[in-house]
Coordinates of C-alpha atoms in Angstrom, one line a residue:
M1 CA 42.0 43.7 34.1
G2 CA 40.2 45.3 31.6
Q3 CA 42.0 44.5 28.6
G4 CA 42.2 40.6 30.1
E5 CA 38.2 40.4 30.1
A6 CA 38.0 42.4 26.5
S7 CA 40.3 40.0 25.3
T8 CA 38.4 37.1 26.7
R9 CA 35.3 38.3 25.4
G10 CA 36.7 38.6 22.4
T11 CA 37.9 34.9 22.5
R12 CA 34.5 33.5 23.7
M13 CA 32.6 35.7 20.5
E14 CA 35.4 34.5 18.2
G15 CA 34.5 30.8 19.7
D16 CA 30.7 31.1 19.3
C17 CA 30.5 32.7 15.7
L18 CA 33.0 29.4 14.6
S19 CA 30.8 27.5 16.7
C20 CA 27.8 28.8 14.4
I21 CA 29.7 28.1 11.3
K22 CA 30.3 25.2 11.8
Y23 CA 27.0 24.0 12.5
L24 CA 25.7 26.0 9.8
M25 CA 28.1 24.0 7.3
F26 CA 26.9 20.6 9.0
I27 CA 23.2 21.2 8.3
F28 CA 24.1 22.5 4.9
N29 CA 26.2 19.9 3.7
F30 CA 23.7 17.3 5.3
F31 CA 20.8 18.6 2.8
I32 CA 23.5 18.3 0.0
F33 CA 24.0 14.8 1.4
L34 CA 20.4 14.0 1.2
G35 CA 20.1 15.4 -2.2
G36 CA 23.0 13.6 -3.8
S37 CA 21.8 9.9 -2.2
F38 CA 18.3 10.8 -3.6
L39 CA 19.4 11.3 -7.2
L40 CA 22.0 8.1 -6.9
G41 CA 19.3 6.0 -6.0
V42 CA 16.8 7.6 -8.9
G43 CA 19.6 6.8 -11.4
I44 CA 20.4 3.6 -9.8
W45 CA 16.8 2.5 -9.9
V46 CA 16.2 3.6 -13.5
L47 CA 19.3 1.4 -14.8
V48 CA 18.5 -2.1 -12.5
D49 CA 14.6 -1.6 -12.6
P50 CA 12.9 -5.0 -13.9
S51 CA 9.7 -3.6 -14.7
G52 CA 10.4 -2.4 -18.3
F53 CA 11.4 1.1 -17.6
R54 CA 14.9 0.4 -18.2
E55 CA 14.1 -0.5 -21.9
I56 CA 12.2 2.5 -22.3
V57 CA 15.3 4.9 -21.3
A58 CA 17.6 2.6 -23.2
A59 CA 15.6 3.1 -26.3
N60 CA 16.0 7.0 -26.1
P61 CA 19.3 8.3 -26.3
L62 CA 18.5 11.6 -24.5
L63 CA 16.8 9.7 -21.7
F64 CA 19.8 7.2 -21.3
T65 CA 22.2 10.1 -21.3
G66 CA 20.1 11.7 -19.0
V67 CA 20.5 8.8 -16.4
Y68 CA 24.2 8.9 -16.2
A69 CA 23.9 13.0 -16.1
I70 CA 22.0 12.2 -12.9
L71 CA 24.2 9.4 -11.8
I72 CA 27.2 11.6 -12.2
M73 CA 25.7 14.7 -10.6
G74 CA 24.2 12.7 -7.4
G75 CA 27.8 11.2 -6.7
M76 CA 29.4 14.7 -7.0
L77 CA 26.8 15.9 -4.4
F78 CA 27.0 13.0 -2.3
L79 CA 30.9 13.1 -2.0
L80 CA 30.5 17.0 -1.5
G81 CA 28.1 16.5 1.1
F82 CA 29.9 13.6 3.0
L83 CA 33.3 15.8 2.9
G84 CA 31.6 19.0 4.2
C85 CA 29.6 16.9 7.3
C86 CA 32.7 15.2 8.3
G87 CA 35.0 18.0 8.0
A88 CA 32.9 20.3 10.0
I89 CA 31.6 17.9 12.9
R90 CA 35.0 16.5 13.3
E91 CA 36.9 19.9 12.3
N92 CA 39.0 18.2 9.9
K93 CA 41.7 20.5 8.3
C94 CA 42.6 18.0 5.7
L95 CA 38.6 16.9 4.9
L96 CA 37.8 20.7 5.2
L97 CA 40.5 21.6 2.5
F98 CA 39.8 18.6 0.0
F99 CA 36.2 20.0 0.5
F100 CA 37.2 23.6 -0.3
M101 CA 39.5 22.6 -3.7
L102 CA 36.6 20.3 -4.9
I103 CA 34.1 23.1 -4.7
L104 CA 36.9 25.2 -6.7
I105 CA 37.2 22.8 -9.1
I106 CA 33.6 22.5 -9.7
F107 CA 33.4 26.4 -9.8
L108 CA 35.9 27.2 -11.9
A109 CA 34.8 24.4 -14.6
E110 CA 31.3 25.9 -14.7
L111 CA 32.8 29.3 -15.3
A112 CA 35.0 27.8 -18.1
V113 CA 31.9 26.5 -19.7
A114 CA 30.1 29.9 -19.5
I115 CA 33.1 31.3 -20.9
L116 CA 33.7 28.8 -23.6
A117 CA 29.5 28.8 -24.4
F118 CA 30.2 33.1 -24.8
I119 CA 33.1 32.6 -27.0
F120 CA 31.7 29.9 -29.3
R121 CA 28.0 31.5 -29.4
E122 CA 28.3 31.8 -33.1
H123 CA 28.5 28.3 -33.8
L124 CA 25.1 27.8 -32.4
T125 CA 23.3 29.7 -35.4
R126 CA 21.0 28.3 -37.5
D127 CA 23.4 28.6 -40.6
Y128 CA 26.1 26.6 -38.6
F129 CA 23.7 23.7 -38.1
T130 CA 22.6 23.4 -41.6
K131 CA 26.2 23.4 -43.0
E132 CA 27.1 20.4 -40.8
L133 CA 23.7 18.4 -41.0
K134 CA 24.4 18.8 -44.8
T135 CA 28.1 17.8 -44.9
H136 CA 27.9 14.9 -42.4
Y137 CA 24.6 13.3 -41.9
Q138 CA 24.2 9.8 -43.7
G139 CA 21.1 8.5 -42.9
T140 CA 18.7 6.5 -40.4
N141 CA 20.6 3.3 -40.3
S142 CA 24.0 4.5 -39.8
T143 CA 26.4 4.1 -37.0
D144 CA 28.0 7.3 -37.0
V145 CA 28.1 9.2 -33.8
F146 CA 27.0 12.5 -35.5
T147 CA 24.3 10.9 -37.7
S148 CA 22.6 8.9 -34.5
T149 CA 22.6 12.0 -32.5
W150 CA 20.4 13.9 -35.1
N151 CA 18.3 10.7 -35.6
A152 CA 17.8 11.1 -31.8
I153 CA 17.1 14.9 -31.6
M154 CA 14.7 14.2 -34.7
T155 CA 12.8 11.3 -33.3
T156 CA 12.8 13.1 -30.0
F157 CA 11.5 16.7 -31.1
D158 CA 9.2 15.3 -33.9
C159 CA 11.3 17.5 -36.5
C160 CA 12.9 17.0 -40.0
G161 CA 16.5 18.6 -41.0
V162 CA 17.5 21.8 -39.2
N163 CA 15.2 24.1 -41.0
S164 CA 12.8 21.7 -42.8
A165 CA 13.2 18.7 -45.1
E166 CA 14.2 21.0 -47.9
D167 CA 17.7 20.8 -46.0
F168 CA 18.2 17.4 -47.5
D169 CA 18.8 18.7 -51.1
D170 CA 20.9 17.3 -53.9
H171 CA 24.0 19.0 -52.2
S172 CA 24.1 17.1 -48.7
L173 CA 25.8 13.8 -48.0
F174 CA 22.6 12.2 -47.4
R175 CA 21.4 12.7 -50.9
R176 CA 24.5 11.5 -52.5
L177 CA 24.4 8.1 -50.4
N178 CA 20.8 7.8 -50.6
P179 CA 19.3 8.9 -54.2
S180 CA 16.5 7.3 -54.1
R181 CA 15.1 9.2 -51.0
L182 CA 14.5 12.6 -50.8
V183 CA 14.3 12.5 -46.7
P184 CA 15.6 10.2 -44.0
E185 CA 13.6 7.6 -42.9
V186 CA 13.2 9.0 -39.4
C187 CA 11.2 11.7 -40.7
C188 CA 8.8 9.6 -41.7
Q189 CA 8.3 7.1 -38.7
R190 CA 4.9 8.4 -37.1
N191 CA 1.6 6.1 -36.7
D192 CA -0.3 9.0 -38.0
L193 CA 1.0 9.2 -41.2
M194 CA -1.7 10.5 -43.7
I195 CA 0.2 9.1 -46.3
S196 CA 2.4 6.1 -47.2
K197 CA 6.0 5.5 -45.9
E198 CA 7.5 5.3 -49.5
E199 CA 5.5 8.3 -50.5
C200 CA 7.0 10.2 -47.6
L201 CA 10.3 9.0 -48.3
K202 CA 10.0 10.2 -52.0
G203 CA 9.4 13.7 -50.5
I204 CA 5.8 13.8 -51.5
M205 CA 4.8 15.5 -48.1
P206 CA 7.1 14.6 -45.2
I207 CA 4.9 15.1 -42.2
R208 CA 7.7 16.0 -40.1
N209 CA 8.0 19.8 -42.3
K210 CA 9.3 21.7 -39.0
G211 CA 12.8 22.0 -38.6
C212 CA 14.8 20.8 -35.4
Y213 CA 16.3 24.4 -34.7
S214 CA 12.8 26.1 -34.0
A215 CA 11.5 22.8 -32.3
V216 CA 14.5 22.8 -30.1
V217 CA 14.7 26.5 -29.3
D218 CA 10.7 26.6 -28.7
Y219 CA 11.3 23.6 -26.3
F220 CA 14.0 25.3 -24.2
E221 CA 12.9 28.9 -24.2
T222 CA 10.1 27.9 -21.4
Y223 CA 13.1 27.0 -19.2
I224 CA 15.8 29.6 -20.0
Y225 CA 15.2 32.0 -17.3
M226 CA 14.5 29.1 -14.7
A227 CA 18.1 27.8 -15.8
G228 CA 19.5 30.9 -15.6
A229 CA 18.1 31.6 -11.7
L230 CA 19.3 28.1 -11.2
A231 CA 22.7 28.6 -12.2
I232 CA 23.0 31.8 -10.2
V233 CA 21.7 30.1 -7.2
V234 CA 24.5 27.3 -7.4
L235 CA 27.0 29.6 -8.0
T236 CA 26.2 31.7 -5.0
I237 CA 25.7 28.6 -3.0
E238 CA 29.1 27.2 -4.0
L239 CA 30.6 30.8 -3.2
F240 CA 29.5 30.8 0.3
A241 CA 30.5 27.3 0.8
M242 CA 34.0 27.8 -0.1
V243 CA 33.8 31.0 2.3
F244 CA 32.5 28.9 5.1
A245 CA 35.0 25.9 4.8
M246 CA 38.1 28.3 4.5
C247 CA 36.7 30.3 8.0
L248 CA 36.2 27.1 9.8
F249 CA 39.7 25.9 8.3
R250 CA 41.5 28.7 9.4
G251 CA 39.4 28.9 12.8
I252 CA 40.6 25.3 14.1
Q253 CA 43.4 25.4 16.0

C-alpha cells in the first residue's frame, strides 16, 4: 500500500515537473517568436519603405548588409519560436525534435565560427591587412568585390588605407593602375576639404589620414565587452532550450 502511494506521488511529481517545463518552454519560445517577428517587420519595412529610407540604406553597403542580416536573424528566431511554442503546447515529439536539431545546428555553427576565429586570428593583424590592400586594391571606380568592400570601409569610418594614405605607395597595385594619383578618390570625398580634390588626389594633404585599422578598432572597442557578454547569454539560452526540449521530448508518452 505504501509502495503504491509512493509510486503515485512520484508519478504526480513527475507530471507536475513536466507540466512546468512545458509552460516555461512555451513562454520562453513565445518571446523568441515575438522578437523574430519584430526583426522581420523592421527588415521588411526598411526594404519596402517608400519614404526614401530604402535609398539611404542601399547607398551604404554596410547598412544594406545589416538589413539582410536582420532579416535572416529574424526569420530564424521566428521559426525557432514557432516550433518551440507548437511543440511544447501540443506536446508534439516531431516538432520538439526538429526544434532541438535546429538549436543544435545553430549552436555548433557558432562554436565552429569561434574556433575558426581563434585559429585564423593571426590573419587579423595590421600587417596582413596592409599586404592584402597593397596587393588587391584597384581604385575607387573598380567593381571588384575586394576593392568595393574597402571603399565602403573607408567611406563609413572616414579613414584612408590600413595605416594611413602612405599605404598606397609605388609598390601597391593601386599606384600601378593609377600612376597619376597618390591616393584613391574615396580618401578625398568630404565636403569640408580645405584643399581642392585635385590637390588631395596628388597627395598634398589627404584629409583622411587616419588608418582604417585604428578607426575600426576604436569603433568596436566600445562594444567588445557587450558583444562577449551577449554571446555568453545566447549560448546559455541555447543550452537551456536544448535541455528543456529534450526533457519534454522524453517525458511525453
